Amino acid sequence: MTTELTDAQARARRLSRSYRCRCGKPVFFDNTLCLACGATLGYLPDEGRVAALEAGPQPGTWTTSGRADVLKLCGNRHSPAGCNWLMYAANPKDLCIACRLNRTIPDVQDADNARYWGRIEGAKRRLTSQLIALGLPVRSKLHDDPERGLMFDFLRSPPKGPQVMTGHADGLITINVEEADDAKREQIRHAMREPYRTLLGHFRHEVGHYYWDRLVWNTRWLEPFRNLFGDERASYADALKRNYEQGPPADWAHSYISSYATMHPWEDWAETWAHYMHVVDTLATAMGFSLDPHNLEGHIEPFGPDALYAPDDPNATRFLELLNGWLEIVMVLNEMARSMGQPDFYPFVMCKPAVAKLQFVQMVVLDSRSNPEL
Ligand SMILES: [Zn+2]
Ligand SMILES: [Zn+2]
Ligand SMILES: [Zn+2]
């Protein structure tokens, strides 16, 4: 009998959000301390798990069972970022792989900024852990890879403007830190008539633009991308103007995952990418806690191979199984949210063309395999 995990099993384990302390009690993604036994906890991004730590050979170093390497805590652990990630003690850098992605953070002497930044980093760690677990390249443009890396500016608009715009350009993602203010973000969500607006959603959307540059542009995926999403060489300025003047086409829900996706092929890609990340993270979390869609009363009309971009792909059957299982779970979670008087857990409806695009995103993701640098 072999205990080797298959690639898919290992990936599912890395993506799971269910962890246990060495004392056996459950611990969670953001925890720094086990409340049951008092163990110091840290997150291991390469294994995708929260680990209980033992004091290491030198002061400020740590070890954990199952690993021979000596570790240290991220330098942002005691900052408003509250980062619980680990890195190799031998790494001369102070910050973990996620915190090294920052180029600009707001002035945390300001109490609002400190609070905003803490929330932003929490969402960013969820994003980054998932990118790493999916095997996507994650390297800091500032510290590790000036050419092709990724970095973040978290900016606050000056009182007299101009307003900071959230967006992506050439590996730099800019986030308006006021998106971390619940009241302000909710106000914008209403004004824009969006069903869903979160920090994590912003991160997933913007990083989708970054990975388009890295994984689609100038690769064998570019022509298939254009066939499926449309030609991204169409003027973005015209698309923006059209969207502003006319709004989305009335029948957008038959072809797109969201109304914003109708604007331009790039936005369609970024929206689809974000939804792929929503699906994978929530499903892996459900399965990590043994929430099995097979045990639920089936009320959904499952998608079949005719909805796929590549029905003959070796992963096609598995993709459909996961997607349909996830839709089962979402149906139940939406009903549960309504039972609590809360907005829907997943306020979107999938259509066949969106499913095809999701499968395409998965194929591009599976085609990219990188190892993280701690
Ligand atoms: Zn414990
Ligand atoms: Zn960190
Ligand atoms: Zn976008």
Short mmCIF file of C-alpha atoms and ligand atoms in Angstrom, two decimals:
data_model
loop_
_atom_site.label_atom_id
_atom_site.label_comp_id
_atom_site.label_asym_id
_atom_site.label_seq_id
_atom_site.Cartn_x
_atom_site.Cartn_y
_atom_site.Cartn_z
CA MET A 1 0.00 0.00 0.00
CA THR A 2 1.29 3.44 -0.84
CA THR A 3 0.70 6.60 1.18
CA GLU A 4 1.78 8.84 -1.71
CA LEU A 5 -0.93 11.36 -2.43
CA THR A 6 -1.97 11.91 -6.00
CA ASP A 7 -1.36 15.40 -7.34
CA ALA A 8 -5.08 16.18 -7.08
CA GLN A 9 -5.29 14.90 -3.49
CA ALA A 10 -2.23 16.87 -2.43
CA ARG A 11 -3.71 19.99 -4.01
CA ALA A 12 -7.08 19.43 -2.30
CA ARG A 13 -5.28 19.10 1.03
CA ARG A 14 -3.32 22.33 0.47
CA LEU A 15 -6.54 24.16 -0.46
CA SER A 16 -8.47 22.96 2.59
CA ARG A 17 -9.11 25.43 5.43
CA SER A 18 -9.54 22.79 8.12
CA TYR A 19 -6.58 22.41 10.52
CA ARG A 20 -5.85 20.83 13.86
CA CYS A 21 -3.43 21.79 16.61
CA ARG A 22 -1.06 19.13 17.97
CA CYS A 23 -3.46 18.84 20.95
CA GLY A 24 -6.17 17.70 18.51
CA LYS A 25 -8.39 20.80 18.77
CA PRO A 26 -9.47 22.59 15.59
CA VAL A 27 -7.56 25.79 14.70
CA PHE A 28 -8.25 28.27 11.91
CA PHE A 29 -6.44 30.05 9.11
CA ASP A 30 -5.80 33.34 10.97
CA ASN A 31 -5.00 31.88 14.41
CA THR A 32 -1.74 32.72 16.19
CA LEU A 33 -2.41 30.78 19.40
CA CYS A 34 -4.24 27.57 20.27
CA LEU A 35 -6.83 28.56 22.87
CA ALA A 36 -6.98 24.98 24.16
CA CYS A 37 -3.30 24.21 24.83
CA GLY A 38 -1.59 27.60 24.45
CA ALA A 39 0.67 26.48 21.56
CA THR A 40 2.07 29.21 19.30
CA LEU A 41 0.67 28.73 15.80
CA GLY A 42 1.92 29.73 12.37
CA TYR A 43 0.83 29.20 8.77
CA LEU A 44 3.04 27.18 6.44
CA PRO A 45 2.28 28.50 2.94
CA ASP A 46 4.04 25.68 1.09
CA GLU A 47 2.04 22.96 2.87
CA GLY A 48 -1.07 25.12 3.20
CA ARG A 49 -1.65 24.41 6.88
CA VAL A 50 -1.62 26.02 10.32
CA ALA A 51 1.05 24.34 12.47
CA ALA A 52 1.76 24.25 16.22
CA LEU A 53 5.32 25.48 16.87
CA GLU A 54 8.13 24.57 19.30
CA ALA A 55 10.96 26.94 20.25
CA GLY A 56 13.86 26.43 17.80
CA PRO A 57 17.65 26.21 18.32
CA GLN A 58 18.20 30.01 18.37
CA PRO A 59 16.04 32.69 20.01
CA GLY A 60 13.27 33.75 17.65
CA THR A 61 13.39 30.50 15.67
CA TRP A 62 10.79 27.77 15.61
CA THR A 63 10.34 24.19 14.52
CA THR A 64 7.28 22.07 13.92
CA SER A 65 6.72 18.33 13.87
CA GLY A 66 7.02 16.70 10.48
CA ARG A 67 9.61 19.21 9.20
CA ALA A 68 13.35 19.37 9.68
CA ASP A 69 13.71 23.05 8.72
CA VAL A 70 14.15 25.90 11.18
CA LEU A 71 11.52 28.59 10.79
CA LYS A 72 10.85 32.16 11.88
CA LEU A 73 7.72 34.28 12.17
CA CYS A 74 6.88 36.96 9.62
CA GLY A 75 8.02 40.44 10.72
CA ASN A 76 4.43 41.68 10.38
CA ARG A 77 3.11 39.37 13.10
CA HIS A 78 2.90 42.11 15.73
CA SER A 79 1.92 44.90 13.34
CA PRO A 80 -1.70 45.83 12.49
CA ALA A 81 -1.33 43.29 9.64
CA GLY A 82 -1.37 40.52 12.27
CA CYS A 83 0.38 38.13 9.89
CA ASN A 84 0.72 34.54 11.20
CA TRP A 85 2.82 33.21 8.30
CA LEU A 86 6.13 31.39 8.64
CA MET A 87 9.32 31.56 6.62
CA TYR A 88 12.74 29.91 6.71
CA ALA A 89 14.85 31.27 9.56
CA ALA A 90 17.77 31.41 7.11
CA ASN A 91 15.93 33.78 4.78
CA PRO A 92 17.66 37.17 5.22
CA LYS A 93 14.37 38.94 4.53
CA ASP A 94 12.04 39.97 7.36
CA LEU A 95 8.69 39.48 5.69
CA CYS A 96 6.87 36.37 4.52
CA ILE A 97 6.02 35.60 0.92
CA ALA A 98 2.61 37.32 1.25
CA CYS A 99 3.82 40.47 3.04
CA ARG A 100 6.75 40.83 0.60
CA LEU A 101 4.18 41.55 -2.11
CA ASN A 102 3.49 44.99 -0.57
CA ARG A 103 5.13 48.05 -2.07
CA THR A 104 3.05 50.73 -0.34
CA ILE A 105 0.98 50.45 2.82
CA PRO A 106 -1.05 53.28 4.38
CA ASP A 107 0.36 55.32 7.27
CA VAL A 108 -0.68 53.19 10.23
CA GLN A 109 -0.25 56.06 12.74
CA ASP A 110 -3.77 56.88 11.59
CA ALA A 111 -6.15 54.55 13.48
CA ASP A 112 -8.53 54.12 10.52
CA ASN A 113 -5.65 53.20 8.24
CA ALA A 114 -4.36 50.65 10.75
CA ARG A 115 -7.79 49.03 10.91
CA TYR A 116 -8.20 49.08 7.12
CA TRP A 117 -4.76 47.63 6.57
CA GLY A 118 -5.40 44.76 9.01
CA ARG A 119 -8.52 43.79 7.07
CA ILE A 120 -6.77 44.15 3.74
CA GLU A 121 -3.92 41.88 4.82
CA GLY A 122 -6.40 39.28 6.09
CA ALA A 123 -8.05 39.15 2.67
CA LYS A 124 -4.67 39.20 0.92
CA ARG A 125 -3.42 36.20 2.91
CA ARG A 126 -6.50 34.24 1.87
CA LEU A 127 -5.82 35.21 -1.72
CA THR A 128 -2.10 34.42 -1.57
CA SER A 129 -2.50 31.07 0.20
CA GLN A 130 -4.91 29.96 -2.49
CA LEU A 131 -2.67 31.13 -5.35
CA ILE A 132 0.22 29.14 -3.85
CA ALA A 133 -1.96 26.07 -3.22
CA LEU A 134 -3.08 26.17 -6.85
CA GLY A 135 0.57 26.08 -7.92
CA LEU A 136 0.48 29.56 -9.46
CA PRO A 137 3.65 31.68 -9.54
CA VAL A 138 3.72 34.11 -6.58
CA ARG A 139 6.82 36.31 -6.47
CA SER A 140 7.31 39.85 -5.27
CA LYS A 141 7.91 42.37 -8.05
CA LEU A 142 9.63 44.59 -5.48
CA HIS A 143 11.98 42.02 -3.92
CA ASP A 144 12.19 38.86 -6.01
CA ASP A 145 11.15 39.31 -9.65
CA PRO A 146 11.09 42.89 -11.02
CA GLU A 147 10.18 41.66 -14.53
CA ARG A 148 7.26 39.33 -13.96
CA GLY A 149 6.43 39.56 -10.24
CA LEU A 150 3.40 40.94 -8.44
CA MET A 151 3.13 43.82 -5.96
CA PHE A 152 0.53 45.87 -4.16
CA ASP A 153 -0.04 49.54 -3.38
CA PHE A 154 -2.64 50.08 -0.65
CA LEU A 155 -3.51 53.77 -0.96
CA ARG A 156 -5.89 56.17 0.69
CA SER A 157 -7.40 59.01 -1.34
CA PRO A 158 -6.34 62.46 -0.14
CA PRO A 159 -9.31 64.46 1.28
CA LYS A 160 -9.36 66.78 -1.75
CA GLY A 161 -8.87 63.98 -4.27
CA PRO A 162 -8.11 62.54 -6.65
CA GLN A 163 -9.87 59.33 -5.71
CA VAL A 164 -7.59 56.25 -5.67
CA MET A 165 -8.77 53.78 -8.29
CA THR A 166 -8.57 50.05 -7.57
CA GLY A 167 -6.97 48.30 -10.55
CA HIS A 168 -4.06 46.42 -12.11
CA ALA A 169 -1.25 47.54 -14.42
CA ASP A 170 1.85 45.50 -15.28
CA GLY A 171 2.08 43.46 -12.07
CA LEU A 172 1.05 46.33 -9.76
CA ILE A 173 -2.32 45.99 -8.05
CA THR A 174 -3.65 49.18 -6.45
CA ILE A 175 -6.34 48.91 -3.80
CA ASN A 176 -8.20 51.89 -2.36
CA VAL A 177 -7.91 51.15 1.37
CA GLU A 178 -11.36 52.62 2.01
CA GLU A 179 -12.77 49.45 0.44
CA ALA A 180 -11.98 48.01 3.90
CA ASP A 181 -14.57 50.34 5.44
CA ASP A 182 -17.81 48.32 5.49
CA ALA A 183 -20.14 51.34 5.32
CA LYS A 184 -18.27 52.95 2.41
CA ARG A 185 -17.95 49.71 0.47
CA GLU A 186 -21.64 48.92 0.95
CA GLN A 187 -22.53 52.41 -0.27
CA ILE A 188 -20.52 51.87 -3.46
CA ARG A 189 -22.06 48.41 -3.91
CA HIS A 190 -25.54 49.98 -3.83
CA ALA A 191 -24.61 52.83 -6.15
CA MET A 192 -23.07 50.38 -8.66
CA ARG A 193 -25.99 47.93 -8.25
CA GLU A 194 -23.59 45.08 -7.56
CA PRO A 195 -24.83 41.90 -5.85
CA TYR A 196 -21.45 41.29 -4.20
CA ARG A 197 -18.54 43.51 -3.23
CA THR A 198 -15.81 42.36 -0.84
CA LEU A 199 -12.09 42.92 -0.31
CA LEU A 200 -11.38 39.30 -1.20
CA GLY A 201 -13.47 39.69 -4.36
CA HIS A 202 -11.42 42.77 -5.37
CA PHE A 203 -8.17 40.87 -4.85
CA ARG A 204 -9.35 37.89 -6.86
CA HIS A 205 -10.58 40.06 -9.72
CA GLU A 206 -7.43 42.20 -9.96
CA VAL A 207 -5.06 39.25 -9.67
CA GLY A 208 -6.99 37.71 -12.58
CA HIS A 209 -5.74 40.59 -14.76
CA TYR A 210 -2.19 39.91 -13.57
CA TYR A 211 -2.37 36.20 -14.42
CA TRP A 212 -3.86 36.99 -17.82
CA ASP A 213 -0.65 38.87 -18.58
CA ARG A 214 1.45 36.00 -17.26
CA LEU A 215 -0.39 32.90 -18.41
CA VAL A 216 -2.44 33.88 -21.48
CA TRP A 217 -0.73 36.78 -23.25
CA ASN A 218 1.78 35.51 -25.81
CA THR A 219 1.14 31.86 -24.92
CA ARG A 220 -0.66 29.00 -26.65
CA TRP A 221 -3.77 30.03 -24.69
CA LEU A 222 -4.13 33.39 -26.43
CA GLU A 223 -5.98 32.23 -29.57
CA PRO A 224 -8.36 29.93 -27.65
CA PHE A 225 -8.92 32.83 -25.21
CA ARG A 226 -9.95 35.13 -28.07
CA ASN A 227 -12.33 32.51 -29.46
CA LEU A 228 -14.05 32.06 -26.11
CA PHE A 229 -13.95 35.50 -24.44
CA GLY A 230 -13.60 37.76 -27.48
CA ASP A 231 -10.74 39.83 -28.88
CA GLU A 232 -9.07 41.83 -26.11
CA ARG A 233 -7.57 44.21 -28.70
CA ALA A 234 -11.01 45.92 -28.86
CA SER A 235 -10.66 49.46 -27.50
CA TYR A 236 -10.95 49.49 -23.72
CA ALA A 237 -11.79 53.21 -23.67
CA ASP A 238 -14.71 52.66 -26.08
CA ALA A 239 -15.90 49.72 -23.97
CA LEU A 240 -15.81 51.85 -20.84
CA LYS A 241 -17.75 54.65 -22.55
CA ARG A 242 -20.34 52.22 -23.93
CA ASN A 243 -20.77 50.58 -20.53
CA TYR A 244 -21.19 53.97 -18.88
CA GLU A 245 -23.70 55.28 -21.44
CA GLN A 246 -25.74 52.17 -22.21
CA GLY A 247 -25.11 49.76 -19.33
CA PRO A 248 -24.84 46.01 -19.91
CA PRO A 249 -26.93 44.32 -22.63
CA ALA A 250 -30.38 43.26 -21.30
CA ASP A 251 -29.72 39.55 -21.90
CA TRP A 252 -26.23 39.50 -20.32
CA ALA A 253 -27.16 36.74 -17.84
CA HIS A 254 -27.38 34.21 -20.71
CA SER A 255 -23.72 34.62 -21.60
CA TYR A 256 -21.82 36.11 -18.66
CA ILE A 257 -21.11 35.44 -14.99
CA SER A 258 -21.79 39.10 -14.06
CA SER A 259 -22.93 42.29 -15.75
CA TYR A 260 -19.46 43.82 -15.35
CA ALA A 261 -18.01 40.92 -17.36
CA THR A 262 -19.86 42.21 -20.45
CA MET A 263 -17.69 45.31 -20.63
CA HIS A 264 -14.57 43.91 -22.29
CA PRO A 265 -12.93 40.47 -22.76
CA TRP A 266 -10.36 41.40 -20.10
CA GLU A 267 -13.09 42.08 -17.55
CA ASP A 268 -14.90 38.89 -18.54
CA TRP A 269 -11.66 36.98 -17.88
CA ALA A 270 -11.02 38.74 -14.53
CA GLU A 271 -14.60 38.14 -13.38
CA THR A 272 -14.47 34.47 -14.44
CA TRP A 273 -11.09 34.07 -12.75
CA ALA A 274 -12.47 35.55 -9.51
CA HIS A 275 -15.42 33.16 -9.62
CA TYR A 276 -13.10 30.22 -10.25
CA MET A 277 -11.26 31.20 -7.07
CA HIS A 278 -14.55 31.59 -5.15
CA VAL A 279 -15.67 28.12 -6.25
CA VAL A 280 -12.36 26.39 -5.49
CA ASP A 281 -11.87 28.01 -2.07
CA THR A 282 -15.41 27.50 -0.78
CA LEU A 283 -15.60 23.94 -2.12
CA ALA A 284 -12.22 22.97 -0.65
CA THR A 285 -13.34 24.47 2.67
CA ALA A 286 -16.61 22.51 2.57
CA MET A 287 -14.80 19.28 1.76
CA GLY A 288 -12.11 19.97 4.39
CA PHE A 289 -14.92 19.91 6.96
CA SER A 290 -16.46 16.78 5.36
CA LEU A 291 -19.46 18.66 3.98
CA ASP A 292 -20.20 16.25 1.15
CA PRO A 293 -22.50 17.45 -1.66
CA HIS A 294 -23.48 13.81 -2.28
CA ASN A 295 -25.34 13.82 1.04
CA LEU A 296 -27.48 16.84 0.10
CA GLU A 297 -30.97 16.66 -1.38
CA GLY A 298 -30.39 17.40 -5.07
CA HIS A 299 -32.44 20.36 -6.23
CA ILE A 300 -30.21 21.70 -8.96
CA GLU A 301 -30.24 20.94 -12.68
CA PRO A 302 -26.65 19.69 -13.12
CA PHE A 303 -24.55 20.97 -16.02
CA GLY A 304 -23.51 18.31 -18.56
CA PRO A 305 -20.58 18.01 -20.97
CA ASP A 306 -22.41 20.24 -23.49
CA ALA A 307 -21.69 23.21 -21.19
CA LEU A 308 -17.93 22.67 -21.33
CA TYR A 309 -15.22 24.37 -23.33
CA ALA A 310 -13.30 21.09 -23.73
CA PRO A 311 -15.61 18.09 -23.00
CA ASP A 312 -12.79 15.66 -23.95
CA ASP A 313 -10.21 17.13 -21.58
CA PRO A 314 -8.95 14.44 -19.12
CA ASN A 315 -10.16 16.57 -16.17
CA ALA A 316 -13.56 17.38 -17.73
CA THR A 317 -15.65 14.82 -15.78
CA ARG A 318 -14.02 15.76 -12.49
CA PHE A 319 -14.53 19.47 -13.23
CA LEU A 320 -18.27 18.92 -13.85
CA GLU A 321 -18.59 16.80 -10.70
CA LEU A 322 -16.97 19.50 -8.58
CA LEU A 323 -18.93 22.34 -10.15
CA ASN A 324 -22.28 20.56 -9.79
CA GLY A 325 -21.42 19.52 -6.22
CA TRP A 326 -20.53 23.10 -5.44
CA LEU A 327 -23.84 24.36 -6.93
CA GLU A 328 -25.69 21.91 -4.63
CA ILE A 329 -23.87 23.32 -1.60
CA VAL A 330 -24.46 26.91 -2.73
CA MET A 331 -28.18 26.29 -3.09
CA VAL A 332 -28.33 25.12 0.52
CA LEU A 333 -26.10 27.94 1.78
CA ASN A 334 -28.23 30.55 -0.01
CA GLU A 335 -31.35 29.15 1.64
CA MET A 336 -29.62 29.10 5.01
CA ALA A 337 -28.54 32.74 4.56
CA ARG A 338 -32.16 33.66 3.74
CA SER A 339 -33.26 31.82 6.89
CA MET A 340 -31.01 34.18 8.85
CA GLY A 341 -32.22 37.26 6.96
CA GLN A 342 -28.76 37.65 5.43
CA PRO A 343 -27.94 38.38 1.77
CA ASP A 344 -27.32 35.33 -0.40
CA PHE A 345 -24.04 33.54 0.19
CA TYR A 346 -23.42 33.37 -3.57
CA PRO A 347 -25.70 35.91 -5.32
CA PHE A 348 -24.97 34.77 -8.90
CA VAL A 349 -26.51 32.37 -11.40
CA MET A 350 -24.24 30.27 -13.61
CA CYS A 351 -25.07 29.96 -17.30
CA LYS A 352 -23.56 27.51 -19.79
CA PRO A 353 -21.12 29.97 -21.44
CA ALA A 354 -19.85 30.96 -17.98
CA VAL A 355 -19.25 27.28 -17.15
CA ALA A 356 -17.21 26.87 -20.36
CA LYS A 357 -15.11 29.90 -19.42
CA LEU A 358 -14.61 28.57 -15.88
CA GLN A 359 -13.30 25.30 -17.29
CA PHE A 360 -10.96 27.27 -19.55
CA VAL A 361 -9.60 29.16 -16.52
CA GLN A 362 -9.06 25.84 -14.72
CA MET A 363 -7.13 24.46 -17.71
CA VAL A 364 -4.87 27.53 -17.75
CA VAL A 365 -4.32 27.23 -13.98
CA LEU A 366 -3.51 23.51 -14.12
CA ASP A 367 -1.06 24.22 -16.93
CA SER A 368 1.01 26.44 -14.61
CA ARG A 369 3.06 24.79 -11.89
CA SER A 370 5.33 26.73 -9.53
CA ASN A 371 6.85 26.13 -6.11
CA PRO A 372 6.70 28.90 -3.51
CA GLU A 373 9.79 30.46 -1.91
CA LEU A 374 9.43 30.77 1.83
ZN ZN B 1 -3.59 23.10 20.92
ZN ZN B 2 3.59 38.10 6.57
ZN ZN B 3 -10.96 44.54 -13.94
#
